[in-house]
Coordinates of C-alpha atoms in Angstrom, one line a residue:
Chain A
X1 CA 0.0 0.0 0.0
X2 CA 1.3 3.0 -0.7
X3 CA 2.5 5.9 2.0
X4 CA -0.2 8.4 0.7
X5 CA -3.3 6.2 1.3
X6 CA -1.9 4.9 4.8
X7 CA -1.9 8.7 5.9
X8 CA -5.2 8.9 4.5
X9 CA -6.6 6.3 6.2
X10 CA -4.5 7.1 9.5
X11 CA -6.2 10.5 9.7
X12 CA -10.0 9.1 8.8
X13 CA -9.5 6.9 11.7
X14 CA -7.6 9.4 13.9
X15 CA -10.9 11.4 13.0
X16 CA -13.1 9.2 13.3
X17 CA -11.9 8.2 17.5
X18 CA -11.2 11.4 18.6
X19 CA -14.4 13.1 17.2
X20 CA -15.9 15.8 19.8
X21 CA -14.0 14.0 22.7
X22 CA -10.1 14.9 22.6
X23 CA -10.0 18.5 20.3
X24 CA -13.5 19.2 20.4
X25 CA -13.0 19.6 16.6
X26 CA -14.2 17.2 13.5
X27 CA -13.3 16.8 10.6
X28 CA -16.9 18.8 9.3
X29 CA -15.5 21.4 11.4
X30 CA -12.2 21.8 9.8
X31 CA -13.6 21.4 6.7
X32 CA -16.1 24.1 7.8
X33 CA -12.6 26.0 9.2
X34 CA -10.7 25.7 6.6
X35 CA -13.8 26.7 4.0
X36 CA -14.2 29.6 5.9
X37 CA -10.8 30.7 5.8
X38 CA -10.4 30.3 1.8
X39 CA -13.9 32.5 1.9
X40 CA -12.1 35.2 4.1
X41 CA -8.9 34.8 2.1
X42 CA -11.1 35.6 -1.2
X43 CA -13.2 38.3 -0.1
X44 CA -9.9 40.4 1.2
X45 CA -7.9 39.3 -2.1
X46 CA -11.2 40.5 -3.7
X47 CA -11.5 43.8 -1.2
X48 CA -7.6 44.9 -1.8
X49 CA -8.6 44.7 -5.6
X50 CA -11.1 46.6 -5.6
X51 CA -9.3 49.4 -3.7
X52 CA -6.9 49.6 -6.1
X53 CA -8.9 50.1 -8.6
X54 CA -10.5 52.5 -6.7
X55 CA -7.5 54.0 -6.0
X56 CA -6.5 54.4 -9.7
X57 CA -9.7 55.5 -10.8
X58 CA -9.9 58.6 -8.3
X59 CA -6.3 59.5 -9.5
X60 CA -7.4 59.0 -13.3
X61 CA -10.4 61.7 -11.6
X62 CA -7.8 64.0 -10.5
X63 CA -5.9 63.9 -13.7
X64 CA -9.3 65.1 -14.9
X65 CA -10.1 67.5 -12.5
X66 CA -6.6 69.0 -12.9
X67 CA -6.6 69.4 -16.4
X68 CA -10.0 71.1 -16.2
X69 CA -8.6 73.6 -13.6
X70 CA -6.3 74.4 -15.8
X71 CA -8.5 74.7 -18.4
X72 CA -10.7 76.9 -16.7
X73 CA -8.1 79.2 -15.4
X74 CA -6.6 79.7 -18.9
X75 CA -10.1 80.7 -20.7
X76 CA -10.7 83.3 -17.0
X77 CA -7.1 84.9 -18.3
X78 CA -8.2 85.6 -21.7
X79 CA -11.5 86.5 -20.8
X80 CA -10.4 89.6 -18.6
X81 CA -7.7 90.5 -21.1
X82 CA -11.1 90.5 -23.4
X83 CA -11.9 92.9 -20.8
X84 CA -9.5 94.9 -20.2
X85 CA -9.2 95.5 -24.3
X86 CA -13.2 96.2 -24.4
X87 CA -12.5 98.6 -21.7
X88 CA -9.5 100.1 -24.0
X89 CA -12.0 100.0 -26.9
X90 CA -14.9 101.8 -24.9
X91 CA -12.3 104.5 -24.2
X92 CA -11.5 104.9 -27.9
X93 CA -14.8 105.1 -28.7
X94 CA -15.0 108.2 -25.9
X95 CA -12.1 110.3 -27.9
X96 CA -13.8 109.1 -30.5
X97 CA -16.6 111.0 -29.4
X98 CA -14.7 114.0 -28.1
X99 CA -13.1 114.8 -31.6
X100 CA -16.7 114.4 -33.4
X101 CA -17.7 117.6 -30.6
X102 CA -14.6 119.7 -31.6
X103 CA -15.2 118.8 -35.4
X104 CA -18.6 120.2 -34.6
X105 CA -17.2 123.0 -32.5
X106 CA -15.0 123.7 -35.4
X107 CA -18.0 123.7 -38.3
X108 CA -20.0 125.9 -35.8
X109 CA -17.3 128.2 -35.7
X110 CA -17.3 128.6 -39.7
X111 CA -19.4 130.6 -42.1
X112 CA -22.6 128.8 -42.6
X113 CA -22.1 126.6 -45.9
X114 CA -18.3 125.6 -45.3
X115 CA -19.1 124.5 -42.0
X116 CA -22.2 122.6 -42.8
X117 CA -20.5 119.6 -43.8
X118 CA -18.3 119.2 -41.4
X119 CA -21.0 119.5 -38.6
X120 CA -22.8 117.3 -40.4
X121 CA -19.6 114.9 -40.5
X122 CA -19.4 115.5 -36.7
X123 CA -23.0 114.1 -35.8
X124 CA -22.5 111.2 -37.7
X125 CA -19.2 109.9 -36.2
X126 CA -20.5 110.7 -33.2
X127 CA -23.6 109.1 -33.0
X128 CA -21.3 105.6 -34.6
X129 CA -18.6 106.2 -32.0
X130 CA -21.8 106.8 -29.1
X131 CA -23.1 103.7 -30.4
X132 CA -19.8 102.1 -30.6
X133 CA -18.9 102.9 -26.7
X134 CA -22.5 101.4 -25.9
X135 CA -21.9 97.7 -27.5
X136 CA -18.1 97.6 -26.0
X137 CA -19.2 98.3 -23.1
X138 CA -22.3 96.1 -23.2
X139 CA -19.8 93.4 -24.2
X140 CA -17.3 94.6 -21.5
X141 CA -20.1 93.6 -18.9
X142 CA -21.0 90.1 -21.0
X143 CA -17.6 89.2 -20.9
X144 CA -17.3 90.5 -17.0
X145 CA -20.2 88.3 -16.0
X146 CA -18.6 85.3 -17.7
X147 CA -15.3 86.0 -15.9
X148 CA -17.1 85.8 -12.2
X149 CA -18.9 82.6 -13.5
X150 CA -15.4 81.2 -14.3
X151 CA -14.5 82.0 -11.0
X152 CA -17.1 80.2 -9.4
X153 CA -16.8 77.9 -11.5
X154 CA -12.7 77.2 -10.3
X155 CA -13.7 77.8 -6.7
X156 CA -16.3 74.5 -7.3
X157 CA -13.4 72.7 -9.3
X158 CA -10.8 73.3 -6.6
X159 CA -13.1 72.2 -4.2
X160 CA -13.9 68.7 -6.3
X161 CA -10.0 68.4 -6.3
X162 CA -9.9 68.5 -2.5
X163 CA -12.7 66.1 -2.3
X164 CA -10.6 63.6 -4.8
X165 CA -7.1 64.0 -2.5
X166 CA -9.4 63.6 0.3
X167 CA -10.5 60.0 -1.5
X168 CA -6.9 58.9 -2.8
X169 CA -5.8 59.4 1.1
X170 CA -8.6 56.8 2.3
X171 CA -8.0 54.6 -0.4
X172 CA -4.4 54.1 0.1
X173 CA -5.4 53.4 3.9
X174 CA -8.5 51.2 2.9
X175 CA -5.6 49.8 0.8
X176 CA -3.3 49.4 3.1
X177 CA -5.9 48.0 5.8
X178 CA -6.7 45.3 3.1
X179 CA -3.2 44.3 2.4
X180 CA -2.8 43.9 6.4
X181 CA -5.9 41.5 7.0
X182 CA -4.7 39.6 4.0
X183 CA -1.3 38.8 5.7
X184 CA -3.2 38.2 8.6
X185 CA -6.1 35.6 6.9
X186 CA -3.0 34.1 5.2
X187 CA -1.2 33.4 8.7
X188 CA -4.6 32.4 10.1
X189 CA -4.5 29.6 7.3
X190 CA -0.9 28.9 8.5
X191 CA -2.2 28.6 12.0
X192 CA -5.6 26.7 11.1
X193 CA -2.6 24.3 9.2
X194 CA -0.7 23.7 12.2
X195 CA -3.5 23.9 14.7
X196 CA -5.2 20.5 13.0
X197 CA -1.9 18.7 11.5
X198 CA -3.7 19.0 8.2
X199 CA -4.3 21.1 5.1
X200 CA -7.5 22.2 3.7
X201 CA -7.1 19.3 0.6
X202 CA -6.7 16.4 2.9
X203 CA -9.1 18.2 5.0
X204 CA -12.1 18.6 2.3
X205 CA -11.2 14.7 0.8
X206 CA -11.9 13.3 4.0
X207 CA -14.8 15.0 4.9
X208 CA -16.0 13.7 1.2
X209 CA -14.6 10.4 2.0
X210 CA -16.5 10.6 5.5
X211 CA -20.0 11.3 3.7
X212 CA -19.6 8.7 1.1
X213 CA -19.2 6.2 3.8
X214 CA -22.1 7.4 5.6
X215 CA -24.0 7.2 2.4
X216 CA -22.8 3.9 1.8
X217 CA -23.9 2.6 5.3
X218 CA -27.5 4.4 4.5
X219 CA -27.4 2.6 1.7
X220 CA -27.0 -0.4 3.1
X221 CA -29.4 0.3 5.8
X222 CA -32.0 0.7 3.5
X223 CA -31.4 -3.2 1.6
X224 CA -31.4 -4.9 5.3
X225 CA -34.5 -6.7 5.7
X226 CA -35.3 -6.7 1.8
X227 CA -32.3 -8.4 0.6
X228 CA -30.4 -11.8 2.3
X229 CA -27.4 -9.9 4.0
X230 CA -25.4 -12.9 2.6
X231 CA -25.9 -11.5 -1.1
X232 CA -25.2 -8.0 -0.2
X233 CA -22.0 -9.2 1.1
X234 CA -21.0 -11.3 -1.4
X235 CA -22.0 -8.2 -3.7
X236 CA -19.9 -5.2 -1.9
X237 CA -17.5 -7.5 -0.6
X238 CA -14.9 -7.6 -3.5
X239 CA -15.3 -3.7 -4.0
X240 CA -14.4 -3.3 0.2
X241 CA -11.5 -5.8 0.5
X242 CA -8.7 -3.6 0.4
X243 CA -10.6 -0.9 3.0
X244 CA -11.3 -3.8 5.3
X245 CA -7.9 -5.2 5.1
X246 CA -6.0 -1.9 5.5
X247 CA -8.9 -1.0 8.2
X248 CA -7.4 -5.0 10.3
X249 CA -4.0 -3.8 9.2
X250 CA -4.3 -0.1 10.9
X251 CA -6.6 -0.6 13.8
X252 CA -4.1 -2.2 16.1
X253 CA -1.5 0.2 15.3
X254 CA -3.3 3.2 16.0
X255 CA -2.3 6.1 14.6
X256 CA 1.3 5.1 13.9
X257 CA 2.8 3.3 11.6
X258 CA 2.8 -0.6 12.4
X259 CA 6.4 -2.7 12.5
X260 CA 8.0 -3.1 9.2
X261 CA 7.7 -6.8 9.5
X262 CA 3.3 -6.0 9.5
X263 CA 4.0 -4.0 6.5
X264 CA 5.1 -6.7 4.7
X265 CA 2.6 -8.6 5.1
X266 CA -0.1 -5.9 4.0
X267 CA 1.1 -5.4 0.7
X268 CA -1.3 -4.6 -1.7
Chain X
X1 CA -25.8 130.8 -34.1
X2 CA -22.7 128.1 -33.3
X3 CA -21.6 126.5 -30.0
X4 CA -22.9 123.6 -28.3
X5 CA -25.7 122.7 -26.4
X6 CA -25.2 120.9 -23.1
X7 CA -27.6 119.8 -20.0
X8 CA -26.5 120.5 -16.7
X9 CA -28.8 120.2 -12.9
X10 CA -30.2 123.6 -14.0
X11 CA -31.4 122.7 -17.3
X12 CA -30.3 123.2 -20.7
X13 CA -27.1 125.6 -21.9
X14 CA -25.6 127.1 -25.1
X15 CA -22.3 128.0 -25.3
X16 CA -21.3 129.9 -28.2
X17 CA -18.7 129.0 -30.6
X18 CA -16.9 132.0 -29.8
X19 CA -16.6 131.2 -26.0
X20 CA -16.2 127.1 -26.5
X21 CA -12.8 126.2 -27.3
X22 CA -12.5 122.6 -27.7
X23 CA -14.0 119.4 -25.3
X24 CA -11.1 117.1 -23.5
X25 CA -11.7 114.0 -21.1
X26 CA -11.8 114.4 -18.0
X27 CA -8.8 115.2 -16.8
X28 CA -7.2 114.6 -13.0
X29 CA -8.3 117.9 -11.2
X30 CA -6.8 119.1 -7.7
X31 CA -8.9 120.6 -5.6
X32 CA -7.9 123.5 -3.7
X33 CA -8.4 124.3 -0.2
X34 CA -11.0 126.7 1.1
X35 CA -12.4 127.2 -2.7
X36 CA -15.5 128.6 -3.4
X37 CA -18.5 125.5 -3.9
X38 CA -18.5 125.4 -7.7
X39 CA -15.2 125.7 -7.9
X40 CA -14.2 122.1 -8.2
X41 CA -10.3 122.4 -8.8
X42 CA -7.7 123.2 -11.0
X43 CA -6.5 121.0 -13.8
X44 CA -3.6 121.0 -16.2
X45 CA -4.8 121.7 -20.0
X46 CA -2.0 121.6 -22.7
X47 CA 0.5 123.2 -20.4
X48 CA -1.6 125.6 -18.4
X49 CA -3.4 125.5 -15.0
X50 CA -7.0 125.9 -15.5
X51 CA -10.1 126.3 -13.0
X52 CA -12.8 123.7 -13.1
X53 CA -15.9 124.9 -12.2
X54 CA -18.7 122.7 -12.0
X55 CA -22.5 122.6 -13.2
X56 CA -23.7 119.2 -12.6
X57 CA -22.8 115.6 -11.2
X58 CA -21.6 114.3 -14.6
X59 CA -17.8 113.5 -14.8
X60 CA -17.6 112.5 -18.5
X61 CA -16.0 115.6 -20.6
X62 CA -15.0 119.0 -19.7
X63 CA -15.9 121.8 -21.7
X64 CA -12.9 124.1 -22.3
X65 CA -14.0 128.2 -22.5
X66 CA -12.5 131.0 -22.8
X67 CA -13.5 133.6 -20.5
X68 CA -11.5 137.6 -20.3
X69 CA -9.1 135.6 -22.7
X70 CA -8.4 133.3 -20.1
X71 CA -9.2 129.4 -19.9
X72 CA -11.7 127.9 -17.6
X73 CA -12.9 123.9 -17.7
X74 CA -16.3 123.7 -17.4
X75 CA -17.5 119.7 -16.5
X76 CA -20.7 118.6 -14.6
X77 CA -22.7 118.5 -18.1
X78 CA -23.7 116.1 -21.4
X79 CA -23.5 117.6 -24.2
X80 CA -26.8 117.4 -26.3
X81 CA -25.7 118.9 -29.7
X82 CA -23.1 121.0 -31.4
X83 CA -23.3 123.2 -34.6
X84 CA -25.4 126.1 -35.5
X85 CA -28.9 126.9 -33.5
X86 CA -31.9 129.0 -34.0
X87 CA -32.6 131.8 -31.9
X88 CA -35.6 131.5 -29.9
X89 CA -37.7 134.5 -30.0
X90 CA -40.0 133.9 -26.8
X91 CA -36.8 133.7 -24.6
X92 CA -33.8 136.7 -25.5
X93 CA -30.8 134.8 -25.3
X94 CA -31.8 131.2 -25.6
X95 CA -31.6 129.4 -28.7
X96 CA -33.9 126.4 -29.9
X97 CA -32.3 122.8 -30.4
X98 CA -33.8 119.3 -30.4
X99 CA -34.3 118.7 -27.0
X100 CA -35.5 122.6 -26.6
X101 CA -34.9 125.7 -25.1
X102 CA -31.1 126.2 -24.1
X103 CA -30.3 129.5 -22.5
X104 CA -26.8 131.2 -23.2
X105 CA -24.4 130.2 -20.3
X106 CA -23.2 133.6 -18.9
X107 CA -19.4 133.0 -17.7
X108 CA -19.3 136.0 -16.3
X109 CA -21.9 135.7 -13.5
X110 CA -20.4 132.1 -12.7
X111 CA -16.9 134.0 -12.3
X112 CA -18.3 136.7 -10.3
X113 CA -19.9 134.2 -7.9
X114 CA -16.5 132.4 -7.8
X115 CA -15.0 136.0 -6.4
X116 CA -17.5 136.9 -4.4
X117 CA -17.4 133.4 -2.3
X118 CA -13.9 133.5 -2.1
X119 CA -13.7 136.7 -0.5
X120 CA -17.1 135.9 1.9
X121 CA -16.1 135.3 5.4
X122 CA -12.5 136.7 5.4
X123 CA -12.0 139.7 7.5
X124 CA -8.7 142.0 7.3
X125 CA -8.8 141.8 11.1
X126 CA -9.0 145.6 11.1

C-alpha cells in the first residue's frame, strides 16, 4: 500500500476516535474552518482589488479635475484680457466722441455753408462712435459676468479636487488595511494548518470520504431486511477488501505506523 | 448761431462758438483748499493751469471756455448737440435745439460768484 493512502486512512480513523471527545473539533469542522478561511482569504484578495482600482480611478479623476482647472483658469485669463481691451476699446470710442464735438465746435465756428458739412460729418461719427462705446461696453459687462462665472466655477473645481485628495488618502489606507488583513487571513490559514496537522485538501477529501461512507452505510441500511445480508455481502464485498484489510492492518496500530515486519505482510 | 448745447442740474445751456474752445476727457483735477463750492479744482490743460468749475454731477467731458481771454474747464454737463442753433424769439438769449430751449451760459456771472465766495467770510482783522 502505498505511503499516501496509509496517511489517509490514518487520519479518517484518527478522525473518526477522537471526534468531539479529545480536540473538540471534526473533521466537518475543519472542513467548515478551513472553508471559511479560503472565503475570508477571497473576499480580502477581492477587497484589496477593488481598492486599487478604486485608487487608480480617483487618481485617473484627479488627472481630470486637474486638467479642467487648468483649463478653466486659462479661458478666466483671456476673458479679462477680453476685458481689459473692451475697456481700452470703450475709451477709444470716448475720444472718439470727443473729436466728433470739436469737429462740430469747429463747423460751428465757420461761415454757414463751409461749416455745414463738417458739422454734419461730426453728428455722424458721433452718433457711430456713441453707439460704438455702448456695444463695448455692453460686451465689456458680458464678458465680466462670464469671468465671475469662471470663478465660481474654479472655486467648485478646486473644491472637487480636495474632495478627490481627500478619496486617494482613504484609499491608500483602505488599501493598506486590506493588504494587512490579507497577511493576517494568510497566517490564520498557517495557523488553522498547524493547529489540526492538516491542510485544507486532505481536510475537504476526508470529509468527502466521511460522507460517502455514511452514504454507503445508509445505503445499506436501506437493503437490510429486503435483501439476504449474505448477497449483499458477497456483492460489496470484493469492492471493500482492500478498505477492510487496511482498516485490520491499521486498527491495532493506531495512529502510527505498524512494525516493518506488519507492512510486509499488508502489501497490496 | 454756433456752440454747443449741453444739460447741466439747471437745465439746458448754449455756449457759443466763440466762447467754446474745444471738449477734452476728463482730466485729474486738484482741488484747492477753502475754494469757493462750484469751484471744483484746478487742472492741467496743454501746459496751463486751468479752473474747473462745476454745473452738474456728470464727470464725462470738460468743456474748455475762454473767458476775459483766459481758460476755464467747465465739466458737470452732457452735451446734447453741437453746430449752429436758432434763436428762440420767446426767450432773448436762448436758442432752440432738439431737445428745446437752451439758455446762453453767462461765464461772467459764474466768475463773479467764484470772487465773491472766495472773498465771503474773510476779515482784514481791522
Amino acid at each position: 500500500m502505498s505511503d499516501d493512502r496509509r496517511r489517509l486512512f490514518r487520519l479518517w480513523r484518527r478522525t473518526a476516535k477522537t471526534v468531539g471527545v479529545a480536540s473538540g473539533i471534526g473533521t466537518a469542522d475543519e472542513a467548515a474552518l478551513f472553508g471559511a478561511h479560503e472565503k475570508a482569504l477571497g473576499s480580502s484578495r477581492a477587497a484589496s482589488d477593488a481598492v486599487q482600482r478604486i485608487a487608480s480611478t480617483l487618481a485617473k479623476q484627479r488627472g481630470a479635475v486637474e486638467a479642467t482647472i487648468d483649463k478653466s483658469r486659462a479661458i478666466e485669463g483671456r476673458a479679462n484680457d477680453v476685458v481689459l481691451a473692451l475697456a481700452r476699446l470703450t475709451q477709444l470710442f470716448e475720444r472718439l466722441g470727443l473729436v466728433a464735438l470739436n469737429a462740430g465746435l469747429e463747423g460751428a465756428r465757420l461761415p454757414e455753408q463751409g461749416g455745414a458739412a463738417l458739422r454734419l460729418v461730426s453728428d455722424d461719427v458721433r452718433a457711430h462712435a456713441i453707439s460704438g462705446q455702448e456695444s463695448s461696453r455692453d460686451l465689456g459687462n458680458a464678458l465680466g459676468e462670464l469671468a465671475s462665472d469662471l470663478g465660481q466655477l474654479l472655486t467648485s473645481l478646486e473644491r472637487a479636487r480636495e474632495a478627490s485628495t481627500d478619496a486617494a488618502q482613504e484609499a491608500a489606507r483602505a488599501a493598506a488595511a486590506a493588504a494587512d488583513a490579507e497577511r493576517a487571513v494568510a497566517d490564520m490559514g498557517d495557523g488553522l494548518k498547524k493547529a489540526t496537522g492538516s491542510d485544507p485538501e486532505t481536510v475537504r477529501a476526508i470529509a468527502e470520504a466521511t460522507e460517502h461512507a455514511r452514504a454507503l452505510v445508509a445505503s445499506l441500511g436501506t437493503l437490510s431486511g429486503k435483501v439476504p445480508q449474505a448477497f449483499v455481502a458477497s456483492a460489496i464485498r470484493p469492492v471493500l477488501e482492500p478498505l477492510v484489510r487496511m482498516l485490520d492492518s491499521d486498527g491495532d496500530a493506531g495512529a502510527e505506523d505498524p512494525p516493518k515486519d506488519e507492512k510486509r505482510g499488508t502489501k497490496e | 448761431m454756433g456752440g454747443v448745447v449741453v444739460d447741466t442740474d439747471g437745465g439746458l445751456l448754449f455756449v457759443p462758438a466763440a466762447v467754446a474752445l474745444k471738449f477734452v476727457a476728463m482730466p485729474k483735477v486738484l482741488a484747492v483748499p477753502d475754494a469757493p463750492p462750484g469751484l471744483l479744482g484746478v487742472a492741467l490743460i496743454d501746459g496751463t493751469v486751468i479752473p474747473v468749475v462745476t454745473m452738474g454731477g456728470s464727470r464725462d467731458t470738460m468743456l474748455v471756455c475762454t473767458y476775459l481771454g483766459e481758460p476755464i474747464g467747465i465739466v458737470g454737463h452732457t452735451v446734447v448737440a453741437s453746430g449752429t442753433f436758432e434763436p428762440a424769439h420767446e426767450q432773448p438769449g436762448s436758442v432752440r435745439c432738439k431737445a428745446g430751449i437752451a439758455k446762453t451760459m453767462d461765464l461772467s456771472s459764474v466768475a463773479a460768484s467764484l470772487s465773491k465766495n472766495a472773498w465771503a467770510g474773510r476779515s482784514t482783522g481791522l
